[in-house]
Coordinates of C-alpha atoms in Angstrom, one line a residue:
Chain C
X5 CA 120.5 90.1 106.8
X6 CA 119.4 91.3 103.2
X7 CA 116.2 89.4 102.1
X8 CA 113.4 90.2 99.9
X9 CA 110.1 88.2 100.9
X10 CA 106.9 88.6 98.5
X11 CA 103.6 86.9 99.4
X12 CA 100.5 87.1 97.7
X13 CA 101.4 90.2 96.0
X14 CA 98.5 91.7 94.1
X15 CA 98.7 94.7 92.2
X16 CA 95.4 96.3 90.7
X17 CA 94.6 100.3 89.1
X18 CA 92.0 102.0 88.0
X19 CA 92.3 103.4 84.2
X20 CA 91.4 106.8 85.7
X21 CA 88.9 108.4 83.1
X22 CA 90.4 111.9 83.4
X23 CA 87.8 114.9 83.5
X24 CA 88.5 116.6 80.5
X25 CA 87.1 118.8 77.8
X26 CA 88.7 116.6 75.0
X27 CA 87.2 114.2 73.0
X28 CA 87.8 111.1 75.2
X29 CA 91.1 109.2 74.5
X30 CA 91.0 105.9 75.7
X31 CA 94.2 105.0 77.7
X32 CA 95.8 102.1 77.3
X33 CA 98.3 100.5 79.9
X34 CA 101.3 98.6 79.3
X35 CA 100.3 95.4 80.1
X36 CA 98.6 93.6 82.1
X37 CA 94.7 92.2 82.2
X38 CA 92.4 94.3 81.5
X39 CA 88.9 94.5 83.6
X40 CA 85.3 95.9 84.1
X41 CA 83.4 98.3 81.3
X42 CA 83.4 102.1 81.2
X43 CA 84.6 104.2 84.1
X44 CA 85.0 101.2 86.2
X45 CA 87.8 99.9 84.2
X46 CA 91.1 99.0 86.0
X47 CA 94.0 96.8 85.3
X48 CA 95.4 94.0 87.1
X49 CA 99.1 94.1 86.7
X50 CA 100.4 91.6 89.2
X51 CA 98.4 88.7 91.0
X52 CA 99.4 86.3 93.4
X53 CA 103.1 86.7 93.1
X54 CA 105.2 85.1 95.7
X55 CA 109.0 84.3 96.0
X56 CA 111.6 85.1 98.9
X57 CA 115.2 86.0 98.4
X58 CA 118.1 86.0 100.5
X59 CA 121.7 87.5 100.4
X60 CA 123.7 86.1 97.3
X61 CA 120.8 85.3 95.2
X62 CA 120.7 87.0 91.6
X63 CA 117.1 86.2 90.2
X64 CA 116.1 86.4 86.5
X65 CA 112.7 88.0 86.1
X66 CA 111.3 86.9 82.5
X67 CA 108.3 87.0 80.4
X68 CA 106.8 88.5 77.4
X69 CA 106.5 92.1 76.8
X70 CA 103.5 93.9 79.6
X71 CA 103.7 90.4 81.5
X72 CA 104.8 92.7 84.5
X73 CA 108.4 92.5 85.1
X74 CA 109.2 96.2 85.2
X75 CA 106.4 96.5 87.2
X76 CA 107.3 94.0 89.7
X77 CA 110.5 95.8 90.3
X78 CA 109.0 99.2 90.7
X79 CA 107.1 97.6 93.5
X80 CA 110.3 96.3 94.6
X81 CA 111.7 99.6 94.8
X82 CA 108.7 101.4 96.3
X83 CA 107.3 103.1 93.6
X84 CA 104.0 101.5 93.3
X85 CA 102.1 100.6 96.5
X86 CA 100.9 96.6 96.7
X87 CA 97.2 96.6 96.3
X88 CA 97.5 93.6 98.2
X89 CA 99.9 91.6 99.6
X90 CA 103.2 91.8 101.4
X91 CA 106.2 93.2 100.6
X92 CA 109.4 92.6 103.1
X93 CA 112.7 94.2 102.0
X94 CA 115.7 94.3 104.1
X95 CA 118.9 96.1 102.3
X96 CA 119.6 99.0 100.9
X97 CA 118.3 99.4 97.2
X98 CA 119.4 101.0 94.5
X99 CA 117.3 100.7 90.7
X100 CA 118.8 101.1 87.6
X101 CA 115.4 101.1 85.6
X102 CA 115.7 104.2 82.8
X103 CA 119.4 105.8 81.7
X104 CA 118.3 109.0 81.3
X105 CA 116.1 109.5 84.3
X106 CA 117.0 111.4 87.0
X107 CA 120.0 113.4 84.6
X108 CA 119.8 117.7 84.3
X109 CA 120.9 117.8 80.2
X110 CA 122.3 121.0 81.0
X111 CA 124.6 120.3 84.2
X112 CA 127.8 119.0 83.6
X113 CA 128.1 114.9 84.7
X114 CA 129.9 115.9 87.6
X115 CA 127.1 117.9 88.9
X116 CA 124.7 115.0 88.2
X117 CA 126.8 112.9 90.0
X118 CA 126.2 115.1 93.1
X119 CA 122.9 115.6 92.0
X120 CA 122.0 111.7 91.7
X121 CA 123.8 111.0 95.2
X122 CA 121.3 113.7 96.5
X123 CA 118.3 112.4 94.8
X124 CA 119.3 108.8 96.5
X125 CA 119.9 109.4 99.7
X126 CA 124.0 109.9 99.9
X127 CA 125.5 113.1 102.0
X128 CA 127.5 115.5 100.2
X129 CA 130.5 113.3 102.4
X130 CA 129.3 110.3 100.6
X131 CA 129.3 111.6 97.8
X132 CA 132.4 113.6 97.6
X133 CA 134.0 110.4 99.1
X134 CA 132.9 108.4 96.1
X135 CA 133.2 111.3 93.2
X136 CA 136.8 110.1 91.3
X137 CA 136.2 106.0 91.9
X138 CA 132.8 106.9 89.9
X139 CA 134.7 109.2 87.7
X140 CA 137.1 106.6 87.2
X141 CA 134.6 103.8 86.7
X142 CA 132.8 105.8 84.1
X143 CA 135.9 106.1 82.1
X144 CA 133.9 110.2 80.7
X145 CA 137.7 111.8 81.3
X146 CA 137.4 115.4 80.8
X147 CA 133.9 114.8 79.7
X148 CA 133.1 114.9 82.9
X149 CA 133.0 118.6 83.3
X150 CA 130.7 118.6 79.8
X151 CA 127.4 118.8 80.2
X152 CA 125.5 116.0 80.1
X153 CA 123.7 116.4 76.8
X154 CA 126.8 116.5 74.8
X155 CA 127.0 112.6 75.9
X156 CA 126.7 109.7 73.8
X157 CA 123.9 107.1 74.8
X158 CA 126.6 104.9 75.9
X159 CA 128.8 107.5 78.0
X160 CA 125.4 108.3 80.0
X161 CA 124.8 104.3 80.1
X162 CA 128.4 104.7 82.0
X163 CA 127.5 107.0 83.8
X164 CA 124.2 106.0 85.4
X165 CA 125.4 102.6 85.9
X166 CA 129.0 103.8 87.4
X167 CA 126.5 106.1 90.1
X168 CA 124.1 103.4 90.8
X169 CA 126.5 101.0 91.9
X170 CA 129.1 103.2 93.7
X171 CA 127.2 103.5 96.9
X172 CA 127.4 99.5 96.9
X173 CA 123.5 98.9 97.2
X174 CA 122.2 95.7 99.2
X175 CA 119.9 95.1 96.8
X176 CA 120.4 96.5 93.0
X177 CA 117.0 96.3 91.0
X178 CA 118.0 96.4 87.2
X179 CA 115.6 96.5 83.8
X180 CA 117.6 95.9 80.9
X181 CA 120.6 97.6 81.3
X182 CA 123.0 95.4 79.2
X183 CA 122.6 97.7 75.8
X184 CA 124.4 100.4 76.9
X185 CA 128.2 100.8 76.4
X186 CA 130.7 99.1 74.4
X187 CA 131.8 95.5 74.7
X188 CA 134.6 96.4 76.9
X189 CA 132.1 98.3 79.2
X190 CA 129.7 95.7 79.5
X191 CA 132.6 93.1 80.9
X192 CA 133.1 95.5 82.9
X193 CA 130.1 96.0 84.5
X194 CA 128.9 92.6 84.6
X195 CA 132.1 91.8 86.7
X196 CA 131.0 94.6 89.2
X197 CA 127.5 92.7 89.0
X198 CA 128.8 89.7 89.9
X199 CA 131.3 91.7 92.4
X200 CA 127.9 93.1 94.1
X201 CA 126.2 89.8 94.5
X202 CA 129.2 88.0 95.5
X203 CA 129.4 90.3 98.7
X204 CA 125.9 89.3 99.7
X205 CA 123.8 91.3 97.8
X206 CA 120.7 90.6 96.2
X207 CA 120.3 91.5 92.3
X208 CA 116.7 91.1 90.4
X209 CA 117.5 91.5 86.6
X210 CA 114.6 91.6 84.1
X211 CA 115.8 90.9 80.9
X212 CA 114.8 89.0 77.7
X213 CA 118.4 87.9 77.1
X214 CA 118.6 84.3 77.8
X215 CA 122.4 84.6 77.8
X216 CA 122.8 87.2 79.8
X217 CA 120.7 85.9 82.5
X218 CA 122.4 82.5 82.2
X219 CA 125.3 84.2 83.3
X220 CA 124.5 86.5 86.0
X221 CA 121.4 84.7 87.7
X222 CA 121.4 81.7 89.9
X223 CA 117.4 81.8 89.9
X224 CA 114.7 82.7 87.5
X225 CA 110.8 83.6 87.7
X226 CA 108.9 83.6 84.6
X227 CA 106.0 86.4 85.0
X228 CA 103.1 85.6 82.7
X229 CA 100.0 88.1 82.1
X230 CA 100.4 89.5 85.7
X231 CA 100.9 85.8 87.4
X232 CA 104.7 84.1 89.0
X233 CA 105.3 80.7 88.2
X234 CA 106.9 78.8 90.6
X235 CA 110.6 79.9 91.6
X236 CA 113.0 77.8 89.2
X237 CA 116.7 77.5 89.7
X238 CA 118.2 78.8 86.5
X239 CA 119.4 75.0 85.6
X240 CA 115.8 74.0 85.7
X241 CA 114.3 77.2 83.9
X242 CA 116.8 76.7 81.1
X243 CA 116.4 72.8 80.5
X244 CA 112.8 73.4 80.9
X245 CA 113.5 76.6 77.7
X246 CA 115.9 73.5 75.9
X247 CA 112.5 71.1 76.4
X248 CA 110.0 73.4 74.9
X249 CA 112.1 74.4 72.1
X250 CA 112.8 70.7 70.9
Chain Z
X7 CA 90.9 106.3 108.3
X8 CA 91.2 109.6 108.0
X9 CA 93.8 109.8 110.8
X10 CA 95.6 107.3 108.4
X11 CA 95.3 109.9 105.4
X12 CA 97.0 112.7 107.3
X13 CA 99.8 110.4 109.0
X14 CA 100.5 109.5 105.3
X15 CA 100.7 113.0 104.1
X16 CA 102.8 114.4 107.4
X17 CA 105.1 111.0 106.4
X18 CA 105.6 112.4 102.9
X19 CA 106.2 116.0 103.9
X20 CA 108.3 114.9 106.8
X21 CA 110.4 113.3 104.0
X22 CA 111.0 116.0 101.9
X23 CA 112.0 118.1 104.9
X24 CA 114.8 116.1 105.6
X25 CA 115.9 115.8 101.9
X26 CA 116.2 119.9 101.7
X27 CA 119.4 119.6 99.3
X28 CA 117.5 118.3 96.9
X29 CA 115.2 120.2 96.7
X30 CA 117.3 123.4 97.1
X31 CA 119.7 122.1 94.6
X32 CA 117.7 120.9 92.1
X33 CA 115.4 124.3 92.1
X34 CA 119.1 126.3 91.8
X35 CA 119.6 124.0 88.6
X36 CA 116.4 124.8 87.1
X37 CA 116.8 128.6 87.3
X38 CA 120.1 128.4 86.4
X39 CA 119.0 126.4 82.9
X40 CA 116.3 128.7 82.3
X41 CA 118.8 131.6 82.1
X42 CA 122.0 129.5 81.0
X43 CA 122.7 131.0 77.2
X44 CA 121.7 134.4 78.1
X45 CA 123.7 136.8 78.7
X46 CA 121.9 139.1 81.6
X47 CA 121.0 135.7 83.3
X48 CA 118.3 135.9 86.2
X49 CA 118.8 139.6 86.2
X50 CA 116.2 139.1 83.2
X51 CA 113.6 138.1 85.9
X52 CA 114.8 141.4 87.5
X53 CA 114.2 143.5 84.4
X54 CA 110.6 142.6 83.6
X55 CA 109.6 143.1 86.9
X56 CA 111.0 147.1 86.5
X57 CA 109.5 146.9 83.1
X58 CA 106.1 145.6 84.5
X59 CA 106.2 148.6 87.3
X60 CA 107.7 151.1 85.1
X61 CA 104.8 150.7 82.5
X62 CA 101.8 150.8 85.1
X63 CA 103.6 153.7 86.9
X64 CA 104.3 156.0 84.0
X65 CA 101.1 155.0 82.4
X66 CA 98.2 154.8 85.4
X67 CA 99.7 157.5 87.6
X68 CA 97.6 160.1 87.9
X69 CA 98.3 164.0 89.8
X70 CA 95.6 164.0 92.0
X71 CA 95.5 162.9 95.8
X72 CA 94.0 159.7 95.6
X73 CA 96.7 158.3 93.8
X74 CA 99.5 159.1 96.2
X75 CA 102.3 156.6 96.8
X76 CA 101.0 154.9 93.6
X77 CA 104.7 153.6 92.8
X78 CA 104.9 152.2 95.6
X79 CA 101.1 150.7 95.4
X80 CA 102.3 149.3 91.8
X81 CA 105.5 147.7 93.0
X82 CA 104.3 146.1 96.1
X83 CA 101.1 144.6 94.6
X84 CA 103.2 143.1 91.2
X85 CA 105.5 141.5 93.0
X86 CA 103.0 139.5 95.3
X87 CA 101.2 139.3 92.5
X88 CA 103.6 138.1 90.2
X89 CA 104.9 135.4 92.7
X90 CA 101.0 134.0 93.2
X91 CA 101.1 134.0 89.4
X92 CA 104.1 132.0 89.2
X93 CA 103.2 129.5 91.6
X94 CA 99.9 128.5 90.7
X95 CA 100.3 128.8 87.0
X96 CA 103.6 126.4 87.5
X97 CA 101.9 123.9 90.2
X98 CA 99.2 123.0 87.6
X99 CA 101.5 121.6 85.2
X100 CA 104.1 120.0 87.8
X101 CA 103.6 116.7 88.7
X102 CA 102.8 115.9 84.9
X103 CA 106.5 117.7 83.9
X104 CA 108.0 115.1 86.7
X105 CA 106.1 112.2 85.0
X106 CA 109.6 110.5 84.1
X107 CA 111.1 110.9 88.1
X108 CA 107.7 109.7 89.8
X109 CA 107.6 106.5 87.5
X110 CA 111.4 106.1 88.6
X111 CA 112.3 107.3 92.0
X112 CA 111.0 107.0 95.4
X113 CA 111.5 111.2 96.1
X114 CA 108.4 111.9 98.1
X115 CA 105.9 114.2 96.0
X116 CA 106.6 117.1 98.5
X117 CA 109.8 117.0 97.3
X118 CA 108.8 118.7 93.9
X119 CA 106.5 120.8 95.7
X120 CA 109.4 122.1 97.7
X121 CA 111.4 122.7 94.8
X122 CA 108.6 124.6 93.1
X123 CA 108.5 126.8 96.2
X124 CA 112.0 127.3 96.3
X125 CA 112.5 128.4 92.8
X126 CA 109.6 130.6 93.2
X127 CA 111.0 132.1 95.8
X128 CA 114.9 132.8 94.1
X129 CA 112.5 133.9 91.4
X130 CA 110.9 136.4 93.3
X131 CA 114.1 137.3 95.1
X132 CA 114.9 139.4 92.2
X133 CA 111.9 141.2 91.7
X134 CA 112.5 142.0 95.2
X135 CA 115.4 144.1 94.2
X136 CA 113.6 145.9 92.0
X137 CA 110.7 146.7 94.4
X138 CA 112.9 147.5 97.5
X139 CA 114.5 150.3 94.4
X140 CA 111.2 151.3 93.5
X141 CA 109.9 151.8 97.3
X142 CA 113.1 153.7 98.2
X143 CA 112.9 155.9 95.2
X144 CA 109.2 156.7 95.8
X145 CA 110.2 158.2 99.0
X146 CA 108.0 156.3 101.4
X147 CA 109.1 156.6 104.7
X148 CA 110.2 153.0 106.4
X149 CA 108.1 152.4 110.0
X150 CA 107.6 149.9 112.3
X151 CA 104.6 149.2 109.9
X152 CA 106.8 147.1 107.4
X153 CA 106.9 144.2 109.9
X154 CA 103.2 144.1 109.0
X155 CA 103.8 143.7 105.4
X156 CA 107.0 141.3 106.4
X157 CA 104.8 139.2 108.3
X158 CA 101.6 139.3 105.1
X159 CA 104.9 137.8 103.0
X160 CA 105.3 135.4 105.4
X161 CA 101.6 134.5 105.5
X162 CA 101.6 134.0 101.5
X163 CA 104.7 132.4 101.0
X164 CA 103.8 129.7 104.0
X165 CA 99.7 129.4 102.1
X166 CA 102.0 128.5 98.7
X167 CA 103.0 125.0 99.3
X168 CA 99.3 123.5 100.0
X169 CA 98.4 125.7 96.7
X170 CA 101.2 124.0 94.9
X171 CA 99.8 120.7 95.9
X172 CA 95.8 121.4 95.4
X173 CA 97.1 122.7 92.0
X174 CA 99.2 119.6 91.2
X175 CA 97.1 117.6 91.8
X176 CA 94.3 119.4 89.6
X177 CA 96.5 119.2 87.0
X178 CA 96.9 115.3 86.8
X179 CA 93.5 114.6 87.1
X180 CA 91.6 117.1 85.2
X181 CA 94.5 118.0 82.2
X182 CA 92.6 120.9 80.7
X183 CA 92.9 122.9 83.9
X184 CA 96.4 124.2 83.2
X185 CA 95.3 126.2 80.5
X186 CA 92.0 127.2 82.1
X187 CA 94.9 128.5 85.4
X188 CA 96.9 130.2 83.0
X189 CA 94.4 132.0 81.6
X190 CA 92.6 133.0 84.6
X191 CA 95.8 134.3 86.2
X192 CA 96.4 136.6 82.6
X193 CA 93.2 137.9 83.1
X194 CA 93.3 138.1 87.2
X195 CA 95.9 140.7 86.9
X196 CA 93.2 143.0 85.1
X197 CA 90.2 141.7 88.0
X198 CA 92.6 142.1 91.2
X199 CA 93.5 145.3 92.3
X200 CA 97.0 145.2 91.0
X201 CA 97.6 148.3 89.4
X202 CA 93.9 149.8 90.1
X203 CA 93.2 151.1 93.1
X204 CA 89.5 150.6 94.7
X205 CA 88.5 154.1 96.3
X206 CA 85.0 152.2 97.5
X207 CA 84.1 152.6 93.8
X208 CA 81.0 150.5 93.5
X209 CA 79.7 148.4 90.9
X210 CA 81.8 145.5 88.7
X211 CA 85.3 147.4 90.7
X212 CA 83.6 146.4 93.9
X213 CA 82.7 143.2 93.2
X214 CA 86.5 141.9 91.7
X215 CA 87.6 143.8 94.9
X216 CA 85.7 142.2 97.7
X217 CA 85.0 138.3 96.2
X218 CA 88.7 137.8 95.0
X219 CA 90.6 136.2 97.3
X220 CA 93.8 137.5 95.8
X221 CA 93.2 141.0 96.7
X222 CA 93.4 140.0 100.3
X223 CA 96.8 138.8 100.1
X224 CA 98.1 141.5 98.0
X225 CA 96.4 143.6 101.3
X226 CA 98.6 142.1 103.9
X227 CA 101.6 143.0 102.1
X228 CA 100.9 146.4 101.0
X229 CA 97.8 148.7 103.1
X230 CA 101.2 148.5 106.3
X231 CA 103.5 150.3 103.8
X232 CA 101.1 152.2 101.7
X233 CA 98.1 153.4 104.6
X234 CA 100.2 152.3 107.2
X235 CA 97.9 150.7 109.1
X236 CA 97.4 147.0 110.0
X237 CA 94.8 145.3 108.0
X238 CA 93.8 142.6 110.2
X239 CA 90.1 141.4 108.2
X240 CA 92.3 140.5 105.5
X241 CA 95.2 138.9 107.8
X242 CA 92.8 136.7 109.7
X243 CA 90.5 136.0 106.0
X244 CA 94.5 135.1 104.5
X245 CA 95.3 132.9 107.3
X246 CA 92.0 131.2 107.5
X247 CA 92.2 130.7 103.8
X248 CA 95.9 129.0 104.3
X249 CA 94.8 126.5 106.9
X250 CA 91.7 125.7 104.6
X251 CA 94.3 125.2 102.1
X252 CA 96.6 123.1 104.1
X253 CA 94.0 120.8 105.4
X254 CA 92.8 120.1 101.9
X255 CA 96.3 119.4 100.8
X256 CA 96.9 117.5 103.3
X257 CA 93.7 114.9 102.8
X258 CA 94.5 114.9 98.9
X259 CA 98.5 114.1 99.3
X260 CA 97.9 111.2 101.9
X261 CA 94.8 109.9 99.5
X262 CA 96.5 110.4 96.4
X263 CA 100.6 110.2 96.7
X264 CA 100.6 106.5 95.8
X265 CA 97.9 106.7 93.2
X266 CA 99.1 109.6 91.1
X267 CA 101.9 107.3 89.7
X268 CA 99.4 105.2 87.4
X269 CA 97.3 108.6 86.9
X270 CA 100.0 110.2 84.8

């Protein structure tokens, strides 16, 4: 059964004061709260952040800018560790976070294809298996066998999102991704989104687009500074938006 | 605790095992778009190493006796040298060039590692070539010795990976270190007997000789085919070294593989 069940979830780094030779820079994160003086400084990126998914559920992650969406789904993906917490995921996941991550400018998108597959786990079966329906999806034509710098910012858009949901992930983990491609493309791909959750998926979607998450989430957590507010269904989170703007 | 540490490392190296295509295919990719828009390709890699050997030769070779089999001395000890070179002047700088797929994929960090390996070793495939010419020109006679020097390769090229990582990791935590490598490993060519041979010479000779742990792995290689015999102070000093190595990369990958992510 494909769940995701956070509890507690507390996520907390050092600002590691490299040894270096330089004139210190200070560096700044992204967001969160910042803590402590000097060498002992460290940021506190998510605290106490609970919810629990379960197959079919699409949730909305919102908040302002460094209130820790992205980061939230990098822990969902396993990139950072919980400092504290738990963690349960059960599904398959696939992240669509950056378009151009993960892409060789100089290898043609077919080879990136195999390449991606690699990187995520698929065997060269798999992947030859899926090769033409991604193709296909992608609608590159013959600018497939091009290498991958000669594409537009929308074609890689195609691309990477054509790849990330071909292997038909559980769980699909997805930051913003409605910029890229045409108008065309984007129906496109949202009906493939809605496809995916439909056949018992999960899907967590940060996004800043009200409309967008309207229409693909049936549940929405507003991140604040590091901090969850309680789980709303998306009717509630949006007459609660209608409320605060009257 | 520290059980925990080296369960956590053997888990991310255990990984990376299993995802060999990766690594192997994205290490084939990077060679590849090193060379792409040039016309001799790799075999470039190839050419500097003759041009490397063919300069020291022509230049350093002296008539007398104690320089005998110096072609061969030159082309053995560049090309170990050249691939210790590579790989630690490379390591220092790697997990900071994979910034952008550590902040976005799950790949365990061995993963890179491997890769580096790999493309060190394609890398040093074809200065291989160019020694094998070099040793079969010079006219050295091919024994049961050379398994020695087959098995010294095998004792570097297995110590490389837990440099990689030692390296990496120095990179990402102390920044100014790459350029501190790089130039020690310009200048270590000149302080390890590379070209130079040592002929108990005394003085500053002796001292870059016996303290530089380099010259004991460019030893294990080349004293089987050059002296033909088996230098086994500098086998059992190597392999010592390695382990030392590997148990160190080991307690900083299972400490550090989850932390690095928010250090670069």
């Amino acid at each position: 059964m494909v769940s995701i069940r956070v509890e507690n979830l507390r996520l907390t780094y050092r600002l590691h004061d490299k040894l270096s030779l330089a004139p210190n820079r200070p560096r700044m994160p992204t967001g969160g709260r910042l803590e402590g003086e000097g060498r002992k400084r460290s940021v506190t990126a998510l605290d106490g952040v609970s919810f629990k998914l379960q197959a079919g559920d699409r949730l909305g992650l919102v908040g302002p800018n460094g209130a820790g969406k992205t980061t939230l789904l990098k822990v969902l993906y396993g990139i950072y560790a919980p400092t504290s917490g738990t963690v349960e995921i059960d599904g398959r996941v696939d992240a669509l976070f950056n378009i151009n991550l993960g892409f060789r400018r100089e290898a043609t998108g077919r080879r990136n294809i195999v390449l991606r597959g690699l990187i995520n786990g698929w065997s060269m079966e798999q992947i030859e298996a899926r090769m033409e329906e991604i193709i296909a999806f992608s609608e590159l034509g013959d600018f497939i066998d091009m290498p991958f710098k000669t594409y537009s910012q929308g074609m890689a858009a195609r691309l990477a999102f054509s790849i990330a949901t071909a292997m038909e992930p559980e769980i699909l983990l997805m930051d913003e991704w409605i910029g890229a491609g045409d108008a065309r493309f984007q129906e496109k791909a949202k009906a493939r989104t809605a496809q995916l959750a439909r056949q018992a998926g999960i899907i967590v979607l940060a996004s800043h687009s009200r409309a967008l998450l309207a229409k693909t989430c049936n549940k929405i957590l507003t991140l604040e500074g590091g901090t969850a507010r309680p789980l709303q269904s998306v009717e509630e989170w949006q007459a609660a938006m209608d409320e605060a703007a009257e | 605790m520290l059980l925990a540490t080296i369960k956590s490392a053997l888990e991310d190296i255990g990984s990376a095992l299993r995802m060999r295509r990766v690594w192997v295919a994205l290490a084939q990719e990077t060679i590849g778009d090193q060379h792409r828009r040039t016309a001799l390709g790799p075999l470039w890699l190839l050419l500097n190493y003759l041009a490397f050997a063919g300069t020291f030769i022509f230049v350093f070779q002296r008539g007398d006796s104690s320089m005998a089999n110096y072609p061969a001395y030159v082309a053995v000890g560049l090309l170990v040298w050249f691939y210790i070179m590579e790989v630690l002047t490379q390591s220092v700088t790697l997990f900071v060039r994979e910034e952008s797929f550590i902040k976005g994929t799950t790949l365990p960090l061995t993963v890179y590692v491997m890769r580096l390996f790999m493309q060190s070793v394609i890398r040093a495939g074809y200065a291989l070539v160019g020694c094998a010419a070099i040793l079969a020109l010079s006219g050295i006679g091919v024994s049961a010795m050379w398994g020695w020097s087959l098995l010294g390769l095998v004792v570097v090229l297995a110590t490389a990976p837990a440099a990689i990582l030692i390296f990496a990791f120095l990179g990402v935590y102390f920044p100014d270190s790459q350029f501190i490598v790089s130039n020690l490993m310009r200048i270590g060519m000149f302080l390890t007997p590379v070209f130079w041979t040592y002929d108990n010479a005394g003085g500053v000779r002796h001292i870059f000789y016996y303290w530089n742990p380099f010259t004991y792995f460019l030893e294990i290689v080349r004293v089987p085919i050059i002296a033909g015999d088996v230098p086994s102070r500098s086998f059992l000093l190597c392999v010592g070294l390695g382990l030392a190595l590997w148990a160190f990369a080991l307690l900083l990958l299972g400490r550090l593989r989850k932390q690095v992510v928010f250090a670069i």
